[in-house]
mmCIF file as Biopython writes it, N, C-alpha, C and O atoms, coordinates in Angstrom:
data_model
#
loop_
_atom_site.group_PDB
_atom_site.id
_atom_site.type_symbol
_atom_site.label_atom_id
_atom_site.label_alt_id
_atom_site.label_comp_id
_atom_site.label_asym_id
_atom_site.label_entity_id
_atom_site.label_seq_id
_atom_site.pdbx_PDB_ins_code
_atom_site.Cartn_x
_atom_site.Cartn_y
_atom_site.Cartn_z
_atom_site.occupancy
_atom_site.B_iso_or_equiv
_atom_site.auth_seq_id
_atom_site.auth_asym_id
_atom_site.pdbx_PDB_model_num
ATOM 1   N N  . UNK A ? 1  ? 0.811  -1.204  0.009   1.0 0.0 1  A 1 
ATOM 2   C CA . UNK A ? 1  ? 0.016  -0.040  -0.106  1.0 0.0 1  A 1 
ATOM 3   C C  . UNK A ? 1  ? 0.923  1.224   -0.020  1.0 0.0 1  A 1 
ATOM 4   O O  . UNK A ? 1  ? 1.828  1.415   -0.832  1.0 0.0 1  A 1 
ATOM 5   N N  . UNK A ? 2  ? 0.656  2.024   0.935   1.0 0.0 2  A 1 
ATOM 6   C CA . UNK A ? 2  ? 1.323  3.456   0.994   1.0 0.0 2  A 1 
ATOM 7   C C  . UNK A ? 2  ? 2.757  3.279   0.974   1.0 0.0 2  A 1 
ATOM 8   O O  . UNK A ? 2  ? 3.418  3.877   0.126   1.0 0.0 2  A 1 
ATOM 9   N N  . UNK A ? 3  ? 3.382  2.414   1.940   1.0 0.0 3  A 1 
ATOM 10  C CA . UNK A ? 3  ? 4.793  2.319   1.854   1.0 0.0 3  A 1 
ATOM 11  C C  . UNK A ? 3  ? 5.489  1.662   0.530   1.0 0.0 3  A 1 
ATOM 12  O O  . UNK A ? 3  ? 6.594  2.039   0.140   1.0 0.0 3  A 1 
ATOM 13  N N  . UNK A ? 4  ? 4.768  0.689   -0.092  1.0 0.0 4  A 1 
ATOM 14  C CA . UNK A ? 4  ? 5.229  0.307   -1.213  1.0 0.0 4  A 1 
ATOM 15  C C  . UNK A ? 4  ? 5.175  1.328   -2.376  1.0 0.0 4  A 1 
ATOM 16  O O  . UNK A ? 4  ? 6.008  1.328   -3.283  1.0 0.0 4  A 1 
ATOM 17  N N  . UNK A ? 5  ? 4.149  2.191   -2.292  1.0 0.0 5  A 1 
ATOM 18  C CA . UNK A ? 5  ? 4.108  3.289   -3.294  1.0 0.0 5  A 1 
ATOM 19  C C  . UNK A ? 5  ? 5.300  4.321   -3.050  1.0 0.0 5  A 1 
ATOM 20  O O  . UNK A ? 5  ? 5.948  4.774   -3.993  1.0 0.0 5  A 1 
ATOM 21  N N  . UNK A ? 6  ? 5.512  4.613   -1.903  1.0 0.0 6  A 1 
ATOM 22  C CA . UNK A ? 6  ? 6.646  5.486   -1.491  1.0 0.0 6  A 1 
ATOM 23  C C  . UNK A ? 6  ? 7.987  4.933   -1.919  1.0 0.0 6  A 1 
ATOM 24  O O  . UNK A ? 6  ? 8.833  5.629   -2.479  1.0 0.0 6  A 1 
ATOM 25  N N  . UNK A ? 7  ? 8.151  3.609   -1.622  1.0 0.0 7  A 1 
ATOM 26  C CA . UNK A ? 7  ? 9.531  3.052   -1.905  1.0 0.0 7  A 1 
ATOM 27  C C  . UNK A ? 7  ? 9.648  2.988   -3.420  1.0 0.0 7  A 1 
ATOM 28  O O  . UNK A ? 7  ? 10.684 3.374   -3.961  1.0 0.0 7  A 1 
ATOM 29  N N  . UNK A ? 8  ? 8.642  2.525   -4.114  1.0 0.0 8  A 1 
ATOM 30  C CA . UNK A ? 8  ? 8.642  2.377   -5.485  1.0 0.0 8  A 1 
ATOM 31  C C  . UNK A ? 8  ? 8.943  3.639   -6.220  1.0 0.0 8  A 1 
ATOM 32  O O  . UNK A ? 8  ? 9.647  3.609   -7.229  1.0 0.0 8  A 1 
ATOM 33  N N  . UNK A ? 9  ? 8.422  4.783   -5.742  1.0 0.0 9  A 1 
ATOM 34  C CA . UNK A ? 9  ? 8.594  6.086   -6.341  1.0 0.0 9  A 1 
ATOM 35  C C  . UNK A ? 9  ? 10.017 6.577   -6.078  1.0 0.0 9  A 1 
ATOM 36  O O  . UNK A ? 9  ? 10.668 7.068   -7.000  1.0 0.0 9  A 1 
ATOM 37  N N  . UNK A ? 10 ? 10.544 6.452   -4.785  1.0 0.0 10 A 1 
ATOM 38  C CA . UNK A ? 10 ? 11.876 6.967   -4.533  1.0 0.0 10 A 1 
ATOM 39  C C  . UNK A ? 10 ? 12.905 5.997   -4.971  1.0 0.0 10 A 1 
ATOM 40  O O  . UNK A ? 10 ? 14.048 6.434   -5.108  1.0 0.0 10 A 1 
ATOM 41  N N  . UNK A ? 11 ? 12.664 4.680   -5.225  1.0 0.0 11 A 1 
ATOM 42  C CA . UNK A ? 11 ? 13.714 3.739   -5.738  1.0 0.0 11 A 1 
ATOM 43  C C  . UNK A ? 11 ? 13.671 3.738   -7.253  1.0 0.0 11 A 1 
ATOM 44  O O  . UNK A ? 11 ? 14.464 3.073   -7.920  1.0 0.0 11 A 1 
ATOM 45  N N  . UNK A ? 12 ? 12.690 4.525   -7.795  1.0 0.0 12 A 1 
ATOM 46  C CA . UNK A ? 12 ? 12.475 4.718   -9.285  1.0 0.0 12 A 1 
ATOM 47  C C  . UNK A ? 12 ? 12.345 3.427   -9.978  1.0 0.0 12 A 1 
ATOM 48  O O  . UNK A ? 12 ? 13.074 3.053   -10.897 1.0 0.0 12 A 1 
ATOM 49  N N  . UNK A ? 13 ? 11.237 2.692   -9.405  1.0 0.0 13 A 1 
ATOM 50  C CA . UNK A ? 13 ? 10.897 1.281   -10.097 1.0 0.0 13 A 1 
ATOM 51  C C  . UNK A ? 13 ? 9.940  1.630   -11.150 1.0 0.0 13 A 1 
ATOM 52  O O  . UNK A ? 13 ? 9.196  2.604   -11.035 1.0 0.0 13 A 1 
ATOM 53  N N  . UNK A ? 14 ? 9.940  0.752   -12.315 1.0 0.0 14 A 1 
ATOM 54  C CA . UNK A ? 14 ? 9.045  0.784   -13.476 1.0 0.0 14 A 1 
ATOM 55  C C  . UNK A ? 14 ? 7.667  0.284   -13.081 1.0 0.0 14 A 1 
ATOM 56  O O  . UNK A ? 14 ? 7.501  -0.258  -11.988 1.0 0.0 14 A 1 
ATOM 57  N N  . UNK A ? 15 ? 6.798  0.433   -13.840 1.0 0.0 15 A 1 
ATOM 58  C CA . UNK A ? 15 ? 5.468  -0.145  -13.600 1.0 0.0 15 A 1 
ATOM 59  C C  . UNK A ? 15 ? 5.587  -1.689  -13.420 1.0 0.0 15 A 1 
ATOM 60  O O  . UNK A ? 15 ? 5.064  -2.319  -12.502 1.0 0.0 15 A 1 
ATOM 61  N N  . UNK A ? 16 ? 6.347  -2.213  -14.421 1.0 0.0 16 A 1 
ATOM 62  C CA . UNK A ? 16 ? 6.566  -3.802  -14.497 1.0 0.0 16 A 1 
ATOM 63  C C  . UNK A ? 16 ? 7.276  -4.152  -13.150 1.0 0.0 16 A 1 
ATOM 64  O O  . UNK A ? 16 ? 6.832  -5.082  -12.477 1.0 0.0 16 A 1 
ATOM 65  N N  . UNK A ? 17 ? 8.273  -3.498  -12.769 1.0 0.0 17 A 1 
ATOM 66  C CA . UNK A ? 17 ? 9.000  -3.835  -11.529 1.0 0.0 17 A 1 
ATOM 67  C C  . UNK A ? 17 ? 8.145  -3.670  -10.345 1.0 0.0 17 A 1 
ATOM 68  O O  . UNK A ? 17 ? 8.347  -4.427  -9.396  1.0 0.0 17 A 1 
ATOM 69  N N  . UNK A ? 18 ? 7.171  -2.739  -10.266 1.0 0.0 18 A 1 
ATOM 70  C CA . UNK A ? 18 ? 6.324  -2.635  -9.096  1.0 0.0 18 A 1 
ATOM 71  C C  . UNK A ? 18 ? 5.309  -3.704  -9.131  1.0 0.0 18 A 1 
ATOM 72  O O  . UNK A ? 18 ? 4.917  -4.205  -8.077  1.0 0.0 18 A 1 
ATOM 73  N N  . UNK A ? 19 ? 4.835  -4.106  -10.337 1.0 0.0 19 A 1 
ATOM 74  C CA . UNK A ? 19 ? 3.727  -5.187  -10.366 1.0 0.0 19 A 1 
ATOM 75  C C  . UNK A ? 19 ? 4.484  -6.504  -9.877  1.0 0.0 19 A 1 
ATOM 76  O O  . UNK A ? 19 ? 3.987  -7.244  -9.027  1.0 0.0 19 A 1 
ATOM 77  N N  . UNK A ? 20 ? 5.687  -6.739  -10.457 1.0 0.0 20 A 1 
ATOM 78  C CA . UNK A ? 20 ? 6.465  -7.912  -10.034 1.0 0.0 20 A 1 
ATOM 79  C C  . UNK A ? 20 ? 6.717  -8.046  -8.540  1.0 0.0 20 A 1 
ATOM 80  O O  . UNK A ? 20 ? 6.605  -9.097  -7.908  1.0 0.0 20 A 1 
ATOM 81  N N  . UNK A ? 21 ? 7.088  -6.805  -8.020  1.0 0.0 21 A 1 
ATOM 82  C CA . UNK A ? 21 ? 7.428  -6.903  -6.537  1.0 0.0 21 A 1 
ATOM 83  C C  . UNK A ? 21 ? 6.173  -7.128  -5.728  1.0 0.0 21 A 1 
ATOM 84  O O  . UNK A ? 21 ? 6.176  -7.936  -4.799  1.0 0.0 21 A 1 
ATOM 85  N N  . UNK A ? 22 ? 5.143  -6.460  -6.045  1.0 0.0 22 A 1 
ATOM 86  C CA . UNK A ? 22 ? 3.851  -6.786  -5.471  1.0 0.0 22 A 1 
ATOM 87  C C  . UNK A ? 22 ? 3.531  -8.247  -5.385  1.0 0.0 22 A 1 
ATOM 88  O O  . UNK A ? 22 ? 3.206  -8.840  -4.356  1.0 0.0 22 A 1 
ATOM 89  N N  . UNK A ? 23 ? 3.672  -8.802  -6.682  1.0 0.0 23 A 1 
ATOM 90  C CA . UNK A ? 23 ? 3.281  -10.260 -6.792  1.0 0.0 23 A 1 
ATOM 91  C C  . UNK A ? 23 ? 4.246  -11.108 -6.073  1.0 0.0 23 A 1 
ATOM 92  O O  . UNK A ? 23 ? 3.832  -12.152 -5.569  1.0 0.0 23 A 1 
ATOM 93  N N  . UNK A ? 24 ? 5.606  -10.747 -5.960  1.0 0.0 24 A 1 
ATOM 94  C CA . UNK A ? 24 ? 6.601  -11.466 -5.145  1.0 0.0 24 A 1 
ATOM 95  C C  . UNK A ? 24 ? 6.251  -11.414 -3.781  1.0 0.0 24 A 1 
ATOM 96  O O  . UNK A ? 24 ? 6.423  -12.395 -3.059  1.0 0.0 24 A 1 
ATOM 97  N N  . UNK A ? 25 ? 5.721  -10.234 -3.316  1.0 0.0 25 A 1 
ATOM 98  C CA . UNK A ? 25 ? 5.349  -9.973  -1.767  1.0 0.0 25 A 1 
ATOM 99  C C  . UNK A ? 25 ? 3.989  -10.907 -1.444  1.0 0.0 25 A 1 
ATOM 100 O O  . UNK A ? 25 ? 3.712  -11.306 -0.313  1.0 0.0 25 A 1 
ATOM 101 N N  . UNK A ? 26 ? 3.280  -11.151 -2.516  1.0 0.0 26 A 1 
ATOM 102 C CA . UNK A ? 26 ? 2.074  -12.043 -2.251  1.0 0.0 26 A 1 
ATOM 103 C C  . UNK A ? 26 ? 2.535  -13.481 -2.256  1.0 0.0 26 A 1 
ATOM 104 O O  . UNK A ? 26 ? 1.733  -14.356 -1.931  1.0 0.0 26 A 1 
ATOM 105 N N  . UNK A ? 27 ? 3.740  -13.779 -2.593  1.0 0.0 27 A 1 
ATOM 106 C CA . UNK A ? 27 ? 4.124  -15.151 -2.490  1.0 0.0 27 A 1 
ATOM 107 C C  . UNK A ? 27 ? 4.054  -15.967 -3.799  1.0 0.0 27 A 1 
ATOM 108 O O  . UNK A ? 27 ? 4.136  -17.195 -3.807  1.0 0.0 27 A 1 
ATOM 109 N N  . UNK A ? 28 ? 3.887  -15.159 -4.981  1.0 0.0 28 A 1 
ATOM 110 C CA . UNK A ? 28 ? 3.782  -15.979 -6.223  1.0 0.0 28 A 1 
ATOM 111 C C  . UNK A ? 28 ? 5.275  -16.223 -6.713  1.0 0.0 28 A 1 
ATOM 112 O O  . UNK A ? 28 ? 6.218  -15.481 -6.441  1.0 0.0 28 A 1 
ATOM 113 N N  . UNK A ? 29 ? 5.342  -17.384 -7.482  1.0 0.0 29 A 1 
ATOM 114 C CA . UNK A ? 29 ? 6.611  -17.794 -7.908  1.0 0.0 29 A 1 
ATOM 115 C C  . UNK A ? 29 ? 6.866  -17.145 -9.377  1.0 0.0 29 A 1 
ATOM 116 O O  . UNK A ? 29 ? 5.941  -16.695 -10.053 1.0 0.0 29 A 1 
ATOM 117 N N  . UNK A ? 30 ? 8.094  -17.146 -9.755  1.0 0.0 30 A 1 
ATOM 118 C CA . UNK A ? 30 ? 8.372  -16.521 -11.146 1.0 0.0 30 A 1 
ATOM 119 C C  . UNK A ? 30 ? 7.513  -17.221 -12.038 1.0 0.0 30 A 1 
ATOM 120 O O  . UNK A ? 30 ? 6.894  -16.485 -12.807 1.0 0.0 30 A 1 
ATOM 121 N N  . UNK A ? 31 ? 7.294  -18.514 -12.151 1.0 0.0 31 A 1 
ATOM 122 C CA . UNK A ? 31 ? 6.489  -19.261 -13.137 1.0 0.0 31 A 1 
ATOM 123 C C  . UNK A ? 31 ? 5.126  -18.793 -13.113 1.0 0.0 31 A 1 
ATOM 124 O O  . UNK A ? 31 ? 4.555  -18.659 -14.195 1.0 0.0 31 A 1 
ATOM 125 N N  . UNK A ? 32 ? 4.472  -18.503 -11.960 1.0 0.0 32 A 1 
ATOM 126 C CA . UNK A ? 32 ? 3.228  -18.075 -11.812 1.0 0.0 32 A 1 
ATOM 127 C C  . UNK A ? 32 ? 3.052  -16.636 -12.337 1.0 0.0 32 A 1 
ATOM 128 O O  . UNK A ? 32 ? 2.099  -16.278 -13.029 1.0 0.0 32 A 1 
ATOM 129 N N  . UNK A ? 33 ? 4.044  -15.870 -11.947 1.0 0.0 33 A 1 
ATOM 130 C CA . UNK A ? 33 ? 4.052  -14.387 -12.440 1.0 0.0 33 A 1 
ATOM 131 C C  . UNK A ? 33 ? 4.198  -14.462 -14.078 1.0 0.0 33 A 1 
ATOM 132 O O  . UNK A ? 33 ? 3.516  -13.691 -14.752 1.0 0.0 33 A 1 
ATOM 133 N N  . UNK A ? 34 ? 4.956  -15.253 -14.621 1.0 0.0 34 A 1 
ATOM 134 C CA . UNK A ? 34 ? 5.209  -15.251 -16.139 1.0 0.0 34 A 1 
ATOM 135 C C  . UNK A ? 34 ? 3.879  -15.535 -16.776 1.0 0.0 34 A 1 
ATOM 136 O O  . UNK A ? 34 ? 3.444  -14.902 -17.738 1.0 0.0 34 A 1 
ATOM 137 N N  . UNK A ? 35 ? 3.211  -16.610 -16.127 1.0 0.0 35 A 1 
ATOM 138 C CA . UNK A ? 35 ? 1.921  -17.033 -16.882 1.0 0.0 35 A 1 
ATOM 139 C C  . UNK A ? 35 ? 0.835  -15.736 -16.693 1.0 0.0 35 A 1 
ATOM 140 O O  . UNK A ? 35 ? 0.160  -15.335 -17.640 1.0 0.0 35 A 1 
ATOM 141 N N  . UNK A ? 36 ? 0.780  -15.257 -15.600 1.0 0.0 36 A 1 
ATOM 142 C CA . UNK A ? 36 ? -0.273 -14.038 -15.366 1.0 0.0 36 A 1 
ATOM 143 C C  . UNK A ? 36 ? -0.001 -13.010 -16.196 1.0 0.0 36 A 1 
ATOM 144 O O  . UNK A ? 36 ? -0.900 -12.508 -16.872 1.0 0.0 36 A 1 
ATOM 145 N N  . UNK A ? 37 ? 1.315  -12.558 -16.246 1.0 0.0 37 A 1 
ATOM 146 C CA . UNK A ? 37 ? 1.789  -11.398 -17.084 1.0 0.0 37 A 1 
ATOM 147 C C  . UNK A ? 37 ? 2.039  -11.708 -18.511 1.0 0.0 37 A 1 
ATOM 148 O O  . UNK A ? 37 ? 2.340  -10.815 -19.303 1.0 0.0 37 A 1 
ATOM 149 N N  . UNK A ? 38 ? 1.913  -13.039 -18.886 1.0 0.0 38 A 1 
ATOM 150 C CA . UNK A ? 38 ? 2.191  -13.398 -20.324 1.0 0.0 38 A 1 
ATOM 151 C C  . UNK A ? 38 ? 3.592  -12.927 -20.699 1.0 0.0 38 A 1 
ATOM 152 O O  . UNK A ? 38 ? 3.795  -12.317 -21.749 1.0 0.0 38 A 1 
ATOM 153 N N  . UNK A ? 39 ? 4.535  -13.213 -19.843 1.0 0.0 39 A 1 
ATOM 154 C CA . UNK A ? 39 ? 5.995  -12.752 -19.928 1.0 0.0 39 A 1 
ATOM 155 C C  . UNK A ? 39 ? 6.772  -14.070 -19.712 1.0 0.0 39 A 1 
ATOM 156 O O  . UNK A ? 39 ? 6.362  -15.071 -19.126 1.0 0.0 39 A 1 
ATOM 157 N N  . UNK A ? 40 ? 7.974  -13.878 -20.298 1.0 0.0 40 A 1 
ATOM 158 C CA . UNK A ? 40 ? 8.849  -15.183 -20.108 1.0 0.0 40 A 1 
ATOM 159 C C  . UNK A ? 40 ? 9.421  -15.146 -18.631 1.0 0.0 40 A 1 
ATOM 160 O O  . UNK A ? 40 ? 9.398  -14.120 -17.951 1.0 0.0 40 A 1 
ATOM 161 N N  . UNK A ? 41 ? 9.929  -16.339 -18.198 1.0 0.0 41 A 1 
ATOM 162 C CA . UNK A ? 41 ? 10.508 -16.490 -16.874 1.0 0.0 41 A 1 
ATOM 163 C C  . UNK A ? 41 ? 11.608 -15.592 -16.773 1.0 0.0 41 A 1 
ATOM 164 O O  . UNK A ? 41 ? 11.731 -15.007 -15.697 1.0 0.0 41 A 1 
ATOM 165 N N  . UNK A ? 42 ? 12.551 -15.331 -17.808 1.0 0.0 42 A 1 
ATOM 166 C CA . UNK A ? 42 ? 13.644 -14.637 -17.763 1.0 0.0 42 A 1 
ATOM 167 C C  . UNK A ? 42 ? 13.395 -13.171 -17.620 1.0 0.0 42 A 1 
ATOM 168 O O  . UNK A ? 42 ? 14.200 -12.432 -17.055 1.0 0.0 42 A 1 
ATOM 169 N N  . UNK A ? 43 ? 12.171 -12.724 -18.184 1.0 0.0 43 A 1 
ATOM 170 C CA . UNK A ? 43 ? 11.725 -11.298 -17.980 1.0 0.0 43 A 1 
ATOM 171 C C  . UNK A ? 43 ? 11.421 -11.069 -16.639 1.0 0.0 43 A 1 
ATOM 172 O O  . UNK A ? 43 ? 11.748 -10.016 -16.091 1.0 0.0 43 A 1 
ATOM 173 N N  . UNK A ? 44 ? 10.791 -12.009 -16.030 1.0 0.0 44 A 1 
ATOM 174 C CA . UNK A ? 44 ? 10.406 -11.791 -14.459 1.0 0.0 44 A 1 
ATOM 175 C C  . UNK A ? 44 ? 11.699 -11.741 -13.701 1.0 0.0 44 A 1 
ATOM 176 O O  . UNK A ? 44 ? 11.828 -10.877 -12.834 1.0 0.0 44 A 1 
ATOM 177 N N  . UNK A ? 45 ? 12.746 -12.656 -13.968 1.0 0.0 45 A 1 
ATOM 178 C CA . UNK A ? 45 ? 13.798 -12.810 -13.307 1.0 0.0 45 A 1 
ATOM 179 C C  . UNK A ? 45 ? 14.653 -11.478 -13.394 1.0 0.0 45 A 1 
ATOM 180 O O  . UNK A ? 45 ? 15.137 -10.954 -12.391 1.0 0.0 45 A 1 
ATOM 181 N N  . UNK A ? 46 ? 14.794 -10.987 -14.647 1.0 0.0 46 A 1 
ATOM 182 C CA . UNK A ? 46 ? 15.484 -9.757  -14.855 1.0 0.0 46 A 1 
ATOM 183 C C  . UNK A ? 46 ? 14.939 -8.633  -14.183 1.0 0.0 46 A 1 
ATOM 184 O O  . UNK A ? 46 ? 15.673 -7.755  -13.730 1.0 0.0 46 A 1 
ATOM 185 N N  . UNK A ? 47 ? 13.499 -8.591  -14.069 1.0 0.0 47 A 1 
ATOM 186 C CA . UNK A ? 47 ? 12.903 -7.405  -13.435 1.0 0.0 47 A 1 
ATOM 187 C C  . UNK A ? 47 ? 13.026 -7.569  -11.930 1.0 0.0 47 A 1 
ATOM 188 O O  . UNK A ? 47 ? 13.005 -6.545  -11.248 1.0 0.0 47 A 1 
ATOM 189 N N  . UNK A ? 48 ? 13.162 -8.836  -11.301 1.0 0.0 48 A 1 
ATOM 190 C CA . UNK A ? 48 ? 13.414 -8.843  -9.919  1.0 0.0 48 A 1 
ATOM 191 C C  . UNK A ? 48 ? 14.830 -8.547  -9.546  1.0 0.0 48 A 1 
ATOM 192 O O  . UNK A ? 48 ? 15.119 -8.080  -8.444  1.0 0.0 48 A 1 
ATOM 193 N N  . UNK A ? 49 ? 15.675 -8.810  -10.431 1.0 0.0 49 A 1 
ATOM 194 C CA . UNK A ? 49 ? 17.179 -8.404  -10.278 1.0 0.0 49 A 1 
ATOM 195 C C  . UNK A ? 49 ? 17.248 -6.910  -10.257 1.0 0.0 49 A 1 
ATOM 196 O O  . UNK A ? 49 ? 17.931 -6.338  -9.407  1.0 0.0 49 A 1 
ATOM 197 N N  . UNK A ? 50 ? 16.597 -6.286  -11.123 1.0 0.0 50 A 1 
ATOM 198 C CA . UNK A ? 50 ? 16.528 -4.757  -11.209 1.0 0.0 50 A 1 
ATOM 199 C C  . UNK A ? 50 ? 15.963 -4.213  -9.883  1.0 0.0 50 A 1 
ATOM 200 O O  . UNK A ? 50 ? 16.454 -3.256  -9.284  1.0 0.0 50 A 1 
ATOM 201 N N  . UNK A ? 51 ? 14.903 -4.901  -9.489  1.0 0.0 51 A 1 
ATOM 202 C CA . UNK A ? 51 ? 14.227 -4.363  -8.192  1.0 0.0 51 A 1 
ATOM 203 C C  . UNK A ? 51 ? 15.186 -4.457  -7.051  1.0 0.0 51 A 1 
ATOM 204 O O  . UNK A ? 51 ? 15.344 -3.499  -6.293  1.0 0.0 51 A 1 
ATOM 205 N N  . UNK A ? 52 ? 15.836 -5.591  -6.905  1.0 0.0 52 A 1 
ATOM 206 C CA . UNK A ? 52 ? 16.887 -5.749  -5.806  1.0 0.0 52 A 1 
ATOM 207 C C  . UNK A ? 52 ? 18.038 -4.872  -5.898  1.0 0.0 52 A 1 
ATOM 208 O O  . UNK A ? 52 ? 18.577 -4.404  -4.895  1.0 0.0 52 A 1 
ATOM 209 N N  . UNK A ? 53 ? 18.463 -4.620  -7.197  1.0 0.0 53 A 1 
ATOM 210 C CA . UNK A ? 53 ? 19.511 -3.592  -7.247  1.0 0.0 53 A 1 
ATOM 211 C C  . UNK A ? 53 ? 19.091 -2.233  -7.014  1.0 0.0 53 A 1 
ATOM 212 O O  . UNK A ? 53 ? 19.854 -1.511  -6.371  1.0 0.0 53 A 1 
ATOM 213 N N  . UNK A ? 54 ? 18.078 -1.805  -7.405  1.0 0.0 54 A 1 
ATOM 214 C CA . UNK A ? 54 ? 17.479 -0.490  -7.038  1.0 0.0 54 A 1 
ATOM 215 C C  . UNK A ? 54 ? 17.151 -0.161  -5.682  1.0 0.0 54 A 1 
ATOM 216 O O  . UNK A ? 54 ? 17.337 0.946   -5.177  1.0 0.0 54 A 1 
ATOM 217 N N  . UNK A ? 55 ? 16.580 -1.310  -5.021  1.0 0.0 55 A 1 
ATOM 218 C CA . UNK A ? 55 ? 16.310 -1.264  -3.549  1.0 0.0 55 A 1 
ATOM 219 C C  . UNK A ? 55 ? 17.545 -1.057  -2.688  1.0 0.0 55 A 1 
ATOM 220 O O  . UNK A ? 55 ? 17.580 -0.328  -1.697  1.0 0.0 55 A 1 
ATOM 221 N N  . UNK A ? 56 ? 18.543 -1.766  -3.163  1.0 0.0 56 A 1 
ATOM 222 C CA . UNK A ? 56 ? 19.796 -1.823  -2.364  1.0 0.0 56 A 1 
ATOM 223 C C  . UNK A ? 56 ? 20.386 -0.366  -2.547  1.0 0.0 56 A 1 
ATOM 224 O O  . UNK A ? 56 ? 20.816 0.267   -1.582  1.0 0.0 56 A 1 
ATOM 225 N N  . UNK A ? 57 ? 20.384 0.112   -3.788  1.0 0.0 57 A 1 
ATOM 226 C CA . UNK A ? 57 ? 20.904 1.529   -4.010  1.0 0.0 57 A 1 
ATOM 227 C C  . UNK A ? 57 ? 20.081 2.567   -3.178  1.0 0.0 57 A 1 
ATOM 228 O O  . UNK A ? 57 ? 20.659 3.432   -2.520  1.0 0.0 57 A 1 
ATOM 229 N N  . UNK A ? 58 ? 18.790 2.470   -3.220  1.0 0.0 58 A 1 
ATOM 230 C CA . UNK A ? 58 ? 17.977 3.260   -2.415  1.0 0.0 58 A 1 
ATOM 231 C C  . UNK A ? 58 ? 18.370 3.185   -0.854  1.0 0.0 58 A 1 
ATOM 232 O O  . UNK A ? 58 ? 18.463 4.203   -0.168  1.0 0.0 58 A 1 
ATOM 233 N N  . UNK A ? 59 ? 18.559 2.073   -0.429  1.0 0.0 59 A 1 
ATOM 234 C CA . UNK A ? 59 ? 18.799 1.803   0.955   1.0 0.0 59 A 1 
ATOM 235 C C  . UNK A ? 59 ? 20.287 2.474   1.299   1.0 0.0 59 A 1 
ATOM 236 O O  . UNK A ? 59 ? 20.510 3.161   2.296   1.0 0.0 59 A 1 
ATOM 237 N N  . UNK A ? 60 ? 21.185 2.158   0.341   1.0 0.0 60 A 1 
ATOM 238 C CA . UNK A ? 60 ? 22.535 2.765   0.685   1.0 0.0 60 A 1 
ATOM 239 C C  . UNK A ? 60 ? 22.409 4.499   0.580   1.0 0.0 60 A 1 
ATOM 240 O O  . UNK A ? 60 ? 23.049 5.195   1.368   1.0 0.0 60 A 1 
ATOM 241 N N  . UNK A ? 61 ? 21.685 4.998   -0.276  1.0 0.0 61 A 1 
ATOM 242 C CA . UNK A ? 61 ? 21.463 6.523   -0.367  1.0 0.0 61 A 1 
ATOM 243 C C  . UNK A ? 61 ? 20.835 6.977   0.945   1.0 0.0 61 A 1 
ATOM 244 O O  . UNK A ? 61 ? 21.269 7.979   1.512   1.0 0.0 61 A 1 
ATOM 245 N N  . UNK A ? 62 ? 19.694 6.174   1.506   1.0 0.0 62 A 1 
ATOM 246 C CA . UNK A ? 62 ? 19.213 6.675   2.814   1.0 0.0 62 A 1 
ATOM 247 C C  . UNK A ? 62 ? 20.163 6.598   3.901   1.0 0.0 62 A 1 
ATOM 248 O O  . UNK A ? 62 ? 20.115 7.422   4.814   1.0 0.0 62 A 1 
ATOM 249 N N  . UNK A ? 63 ? 21.103 5.587   3.873   1.0 0.0 63 A 1 
ATOM 250 C CA . UNK A ? 63 ? 22.038 5.455   4.993   1.0 0.0 63 A 1 
ATOM 251 C C  . UNK A ? 63 ? 22.989 6.600   4.883   1.0 0.0 63 A 1 
ATOM 252 O O  . UNK A ? 63 ? 23.466 7.057   5.921   1.0 0.0 63 A 1 
ATOM 253 N N  . UNK A ? 64 ? 23.313 7.109   3.721   1.0 0.0 64 A 1 
ATOM 254 C CA . UNK A ? 64 ? 24.315 8.229   3.524   1.0 0.0 64 A 1 
ATOM 255 C C  . UNK A ? 64 ? 23.620 9.464   4.041   1.0 0.0 64 A 1 
ATOM 256 O O  . UNK A ? 64 ? 24.328 10.322  4.569   1.0 0.0 64 A 1 
ATOM 257 N N  . UNK A ? 65 ? 22.412 9.644   3.960   1.0 0.0 65 A 1 
ATOM 258 C CA . UNK A ? 65 ? 21.669 10.831  4.330   1.0 0.0 65 A 1 
ATOM 259 C C  . UNK A ? 65 ? 21.716 10.822  5.897   1.0 0.0 65 A 1 
ATOM 260 O O  . UNK A ? 65 ? 21.759 11.902  6.486   1.0 0.0 65 A 1 
ATOM 261 N N  . UNK A ? 66 ? 21.709 9.750   6.528   1.0 0.0 66 A 1 
ATOM 262 C CA . UNK A ? 66 ? 21.638 9.540   8.006   1.0 0.0 66 A 1 
ATOM 263 C C  . UNK A ? 66 ? 22.956 9.917   8.512   1.0 0.0 66 A 1 
ATOM 264 O O  . UNK A ? 66 ? 23.032 10.533  9.575   1.0 0.0 66 A 1 
ATOM 265 N N  . UNK A ? 67 ? 24.029 9.596   7.830   1.0 0.0 67 A 1 
ATOM 266 C CA . UNK A ? 67 ? 25.392 9.773   8.472   1.0 0.0 67 A 1 
ATOM 267 C C  . UNK A ? 67 ? 25.930 11.131  8.113   1.0 0.0 67 A 1 
ATOM 268 O O  . UNK A ? 67 ? 27.032 11.488  8.530   1.0 0.0 67 A 1 
#
């Protein structure tokens, strides 16, 4: 909900990345996501890798602001 929207905005996630992150948080597998979104398994995997990378970068930026 709100926290996910805030994070997705500040971490600069694409619409696909937000959708996949939401589905991941709901417990769906990559295979299930690929069927629902009519995308390849690799597309889902690549998007999740980008989400992880962007979230890590966002976390590091937040830590720099605190220090």
